Every structure is written in C-alpha cells, then in structure tokens.
C-alpha cells in the first residue's frame, strides 16, 4: 500500500492505495465519483477524461499513486452548486448526447480545449476531441455545443428555446 | 483489466532512480508518462515486481535553450514541447510530428523520452529524431554517455539504453535555415501512422544541398532513407527534380504487413509520401 494525498473536486483526500490502482478506479470505487466512466480497455475512448493539475488526461491510463500531490477535477466538480458549467449547459441545450455515456469525458475534454483556445474553428474542435469517441451522435451536436459554449451563447434556460435548441428541433422535424 | 501487483517507488533524483534500478534489476520497470507502459501492464503483457516512477524528478522535465542546441529532458511531456517557442521556431519537424501524436489527453502525459525508449517502429517521434540527427544522453552506474540517433534504435522495442540505465535527455542542433515537413498517413483521425515521412532539407537557390529523411513503420525500427538523402543532393527542388531520388525511399527497408496494408503497399506509399514531404519541406 502507498499513501496518497490529493485534492479531488475541491476536497482534500488521503488514502492508502495499491500502487496498481488506476486513477479512474480510485475515483469511482474509493470516492464514489461514478460520474467518471470507463468505456474501453485500451485508452482510446476518452470517456474517463478528468483534469489532472488543470490538463485533461485519461484517468484509466494514470495510476492513482501518480496523482499524489495533485489536483483532480472530475465532471462532478464542474458545476457551481446547482448552476451548470457553461459547457454542460451547452451540451444540454444543443442536445449533444444520445445515450450519454461519452458525455462526461466529452465535456471535460471540451473544457480543456476551450481553455487553450477560447474561439476554436469547427476543424479545431473536431481535432481537439479526437481522443473522445461517441458511438451515438455522429458528433455534429457535440461540435455545435462546443461552438455555443465558446460563443457565450448559453442561455441557461433550455425550455425558453435558445437559437441552438430551436435549430435542432427544426432539424428533427424535417 | 488492471495490472498485476507491483511495488512502487518514486525517487526524487536521477541518482536515486539509478540506485533503485541497480537494486531491482530485471524485476523493475521505469515509468515515465505511462501512456505506453500502463496499457502494457493492464493487458498484462508485462508484470514487473517494481515500478520506478520518474514523475517526481523535476530536473528531467527541463527544456534548455543552449544557443546552437536545444536539450529536452527525457520527462518533458509532448505538450510542454509543443508549448516551447524555441522548438516551434528551430525544430519545426519535431514540433509538427509531436502535434500529430495520439490525442490531447495523451500528449498531456506522454513524454519524448518515453516514446523514444519504447521504440515502437510505428511511433511518430523516432523519424524526426533521426532526421534532425539528435544526440541521446544516457546515464548509468558508470556515468553518462551520448549516443547518436542513428545508433540508438537497435530493434523492435529495443534501444541502446541498458537495463540499468536511464535516458535523461535528447539534444537537438537547431535547424534554422532548414525546411521541413512531417507527412503522416492514416485512414482515420487518432491513428498510429501506417507510414510517415520526416523530411528536412536545405535549399540554396532552388537546388537541394542537404537532405535528411526519417521513415516511420518501414521496418523493425525508425529508419533513415539514406539512398534518397544522397540522391537529393544537387537535385532541383521541383516535382520533376526530386522524383528519381524519392523513388528510392523504400530501398533496403523491410516494412511490416498488417490489416492497414501489406509490405509492397507500404514500399509504394513511402516513395509517394517522401516526394510530398520533400516538396513541402523545400517550400513547394
Ligand atoms: C490511445 C493511444 C494512442 C496513441 N497514439 C500514438 C500515435 O499516434 N503516435 C505515437 O507515436 N504514439 C502514440 N501513442 C503512444 C504514446 O506516444 C506514448 O506516450 C509514448 O509511446 C510513451 O511515452 P511515455 O512517457 O508515456 O512512456 P511510458 O509509457 O511511461 O514508458 C514507455 C517505455 O519506455 C521506458 N522508459 C520511459 N522513460 C524512460 C527513461 N527516461 N529511461 C529509460 N526507460 C524509459 C518504460 O520503462 C517503458 O518501457 C498512443 C498511446 C495511446 C494510449
Ligand atoms: S476508459 Fe479511459 S480511454 Fe476509454
Ligand atoms: S451519446 Fe452515446 S456514446 Fe456519445
């Protein structure tokens, strides 16, 4: 067992862990943060993406002991109380998900992308999320959500019908 | 799947890491960014008794501009290399190749040192390291030695770094005044190269005066296309001028056959991609 101390979603935690424990296992099994999901066995899918000291990483490809002394943010640490993070809100408004399994990782990667490049082109968004796979949406609404968040056009009120949400409804009706 | 049980040490200095390696010998495995080692351990293709994590040795993460050279610590992440303005300016070939490795998450963790010691012939970093004629600094129980890139890659997943040694840094001569281009051929985004070409050329008045060509996935290690390099000297930097030299790009290679293409396909691809890379490097 190895002792680790880190900050997860703003809270200090300290634990004895087996060195072989993956960060994603630690988050899910020890801390109960099941918002971060496991989608593959090969570190290809990106569903497990979290931020480690401010940068996105695949938490299935990091040992918990490697995160000792670090700050981890998961999808559960993005919202401020009941107020969603603008990228979460944009995913909701643009209907950027179907089954939702890729969503935690997609959102964490999109937040990282926008931090680096607050005004990405469509191409830059597609390249920026290339390490995150979605089996459902075909990516279009995900890209639209990132564009919406980047443009600061998140209304925070999906029912009122934001431009993005309206556009999507029209598309579905056609 | 998760790895088998192992003991873990995170030394604070290169000397401590070397001592741990000396103590545990074959039973130990060095951990850098973990982006190749952790998948290997999770698939249980390797089961070391001890993992020696270099992550706490800050000195190995340094990138130093030394005037004519830039020395990159073995533990510098792909991302920190991409963020370094000197590298973007004077080692454009390396910068471009690294920008095409894997995805952002993996580039935030993976290191140049780890990629080179891992020595996957399909990896993106070996070819630019060869083409830019880097020197690799290796430290072991008997001190430090420097190995030229051409002598570093020995075989599939095998380098000049011994079991009791560490790669500590990679030293590049600045390539101001050279043109370069990394041409990566993949079928889908986020894929390992089927074949890639790393080309660096010097052009004087429309004529190529020097050329260095690195090949990815054309044999059991990253390779240099020596016949093409020699034949390019004196060639006009035009499609016609470089055609004959680039047709030699696969000479002497023994590329793999797999679902992405057989060896003949790769040999053909290498000639086409080399021509593209050389022309782009020459500014055409
Ligand atoms: C999904 C996915 C996609 C990928 N796609 C690509 C791609 O398109 N192109 C590409 O080139 N790579 C790709 N990679 C591999 C990636 O580039 C790895 O990061 C890199 O190969 C290894 O660097 P690392 O720092 O993570 O090393 P580690 O995984 O920690 O170590 C790799 C090996 O090197 C040894 N080692 C590491 N550092 C040292 C040292 N300083 N001294 C002695 N031994 C050392 C370790 O013991 C281990 O055997 C991909 C990886 C994944 C998971
Ligand atoms: S679960 Fe981590 S990348 Fe798929
Ligand atoms: S919404 Fe189902 S995988 Fe993306």
PDB file of N, CA, C and O and ligand atoms in Angstrom, chain A residues 96-103 106 133-139 142, ligand 3:
ATOM      1  N   UNK A  96     -26.477  17.495 -27.170  1.00  0.00           N
ATOM      2  CA  UNK A  96     -25.213  16.950 -27.669  1.00  0.00           C
ATOM      3  C   UNK A  96     -24.968  15.535 -27.167  1.00  0.00           C
ATOM      4  O   UNK A  96     -23.836  15.132 -26.975  1.00  0.00           O
ATOM      5  N   UNK A  97     -26.035  14.804 -26.924  1.00  0.00           N
ATOM      6  CA  UNK A  97     -25.871  13.434 -26.455  1.00  0.00           C
ATOM      7  C   UNK A  97     -27.104  12.615 -26.790  1.00  0.00           C
ATOM      8  O   UNK A  97     -28.188  13.156 -26.988  1.00  0.00           O
ATOM      9  N   UNK A  98     -26.854  11.303 -26.884  1.00  0.00           N
ATOM     10  CA  UNK A  98     -27.996  10.390 -27.016  1.00  0.00           C
ATOM     11  C   UNK A  98     -27.973   9.449 -25.822  1.00  0.00           C
ATOM     12  O   UNK A  98     -28.697   9.643 -24.867  1.00  0.00           O
ATOM     13  N   UNK A  99     -27.083   8.448 -25.827  1.00  0.00           N
ATOM     14  CA  UNK A  99     -27.048   7.576 -24.642  1.00  0.00           C
ATOM     15  C   UNK A  99     -26.357   8.253 -23.473  1.00  0.00           C
ATOM     16  O   UNK A  99     -26.595   7.911 -22.328  1.00  0.00           O
ATOM     17  N   UNK A 100     -25.465   9.205 -23.754  1.00  0.00           N
ATOM     18  CA  UNK A 100     -24.824   9.969 -22.693  1.00  0.00           C
ATOM     19  C   UNK A 100     -23.566   9.348 -22.108  1.00  0.00           C
ATOM     20  O   UNK A 100     -22.943   9.934 -21.226  1.00  0.00           O
ATOM     21  N   UNK A 101     -23.174   8.188 -22.611  1.00  0.00           N
ATOM     22  CA  UNK A 101     -22.024   7.532 -21.979  1.00  0.00           C
ATOM     23  C   UNK A 101     -20.721   8.289 -22.225  1.00  0.00           C
ATOM     24  O   UNK A 101     -19.864   8.362 -21.346  1.00  0.00           O
ATOM     25  N   UNK A 102     -20.572   8.866 -23.399  1.00  0.00           N
ATOM     26  CA  UNK A 102     -19.325   9.582 -23.701  1.00  0.00           C
ATOM     27  C   UNK A 102     -19.322  10.974 -23.091  1.00  0.00           C
ATOM     28  O   UNK A 102     -18.288  11.650 -23.096  1.00  0.00           O
ATOM     29  N   UNK A 103     -20.487  11.440 -22.600  1.00  0.00           N
ATOM     30  CA  UNK A 103     -20.673  12.850 -22.259  1.00  0.00           C
ATOM     31  C   UNK A 103     -19.719  13.381 -21.176  1.00  0.00           C
ATOM     32  O   UNK A 103     -19.151  14.466 -21.351  1.00  0.00           O
ATOM     33  N   UNK A 106     -16.454  13.860 -22.869  1.00  0.00           N
ATOM     34  CA  UNK A 106     -16.550  14.887 -23.915  1.00  0.00           C
ATOM     35  C   UNK A 106     -16.559  16.278 -23.283  1.00  0.00           C
ATOM     36  O   UNK A 106     -15.895  17.202 -23.792  1.00  0.00           O
ATOM     37  N   UNK A 133     -14.424   9.211 -28.179  1.00  0.00           N
ATOM     38  CA  UNK A 133     -15.292   8.553 -29.155  1.00  0.00           C
ATOM     39  C   UNK A 133     -16.744   8.611 -28.708  1.00  0.00           C
ATOM     40  O   UNK A 133     -17.051   8.450 -27.530  1.00  0.00           O
ATOM     41  N   UNK A 134     -17.626   8.859 -29.678  1.00  0.00           N
ATOM     42  CA  UNK A 134     -19.067   8.811 -29.420  1.00  0.00           C
ATOM     43  C   UNK A 134     -19.674   7.823 -30.404  1.00  0.00           C
ATOM     44  O   UNK A 134     -19.485   7.965 -31.611  1.00  0.00           O
ATOM     45  N   UNK A 135     -20.388   6.837 -29.910  1.00  0.00           N
ATOM     46  CA  UNK A 135     -20.970   5.827 -30.798  1.00  0.00           C
ATOM     47  C   UNK A 135     -22.365   6.224 -31.264  1.00  0.00           C
ATOM     48  O   UNK A 135     -22.958   5.534 -32.068  1.00  0.00           O
ATOM     49  N   UNK A 136     -22.928   7.321 -30.718  1.00  0.00           N
ATOM     50  CA  UNK A 136     -24.338   7.628 -30.998  1.00  0.00           C
ATOM     51  C   UNK A 136     -24.538   8.837 -31.910  1.00  0.00           C
ATOM     52  O   UNK A 136     -25.252   8.770 -32.891  1.00  0.00           O
ATOM     53  N   UNK A 137     -23.943   9.964 -31.564  1.00  0.00           N
ATOM     54  CA  UNK A 137     -24.430  11.230 -32.121  1.00  0.00           C
ATOM     55  C   UNK A 137     -23.897  11.563 -33.509  1.00  0.00           C
ATOM     56  O   UNK A 137     -24.448  12.420 -34.176  1.00  0.00           O
ATOM     57  N   UNK A 138     -22.800  10.962 -33.922  1.00  0.00           N
ATOM     58  CA  UNK A 138     -22.170  11.423 -35.161  1.00  0.00           C
ATOM     59  C   UNK A 138     -21.458  12.745 -34.961  1.00  0.00           C
ATOM     60  O   UNK A 138     -21.042  13.383 -35.932  1.00  0.00           O
ATOM     61  N   UNK A 139     -21.337  13.184 -33.724  1.00  0.00           N
ATOM     62  CA  UNK A 139     -20.507  14.338 -33.311  1.00  0.00           C
ATOM     63  C   UNK A 139     -21.083  15.716 -33.652  1.00  0.00           C
ATOM     64  O   UNK A 139     -20.640  16.723 -33.094  1.00  0.00           O
ATOM     65  N   UNK A 142     -22.359  17.670 -30.771  1.00  0.00           N
ATOM     66  CA  UNK A 142     -21.275  17.897 -29.800  1.00  0.00           C
ATOM     67  C   UNK A 142     -20.451  19.098 -30.256  1.00  0.00           C
ATOM     68  O   UNK A 142     -20.160  20.010 -29.470  1.00  0.00           O
TER      69      UNK A 142
HETATM   70  S1  LIG C   3     -24.015   9.779 -26.736  1.00  0.00           S
HETATM   71 FE1  LIG C   3     -23.806   7.629 -26.743  1.00  0.00          FE
HETATM   72  S2  LIG C   3     -21.659   7.424 -26.946  1.00  0.00           S
HETATM   73 FE2  LIG C   3     -21.913   9.517 -27.210  1.00  0.00          FE
END
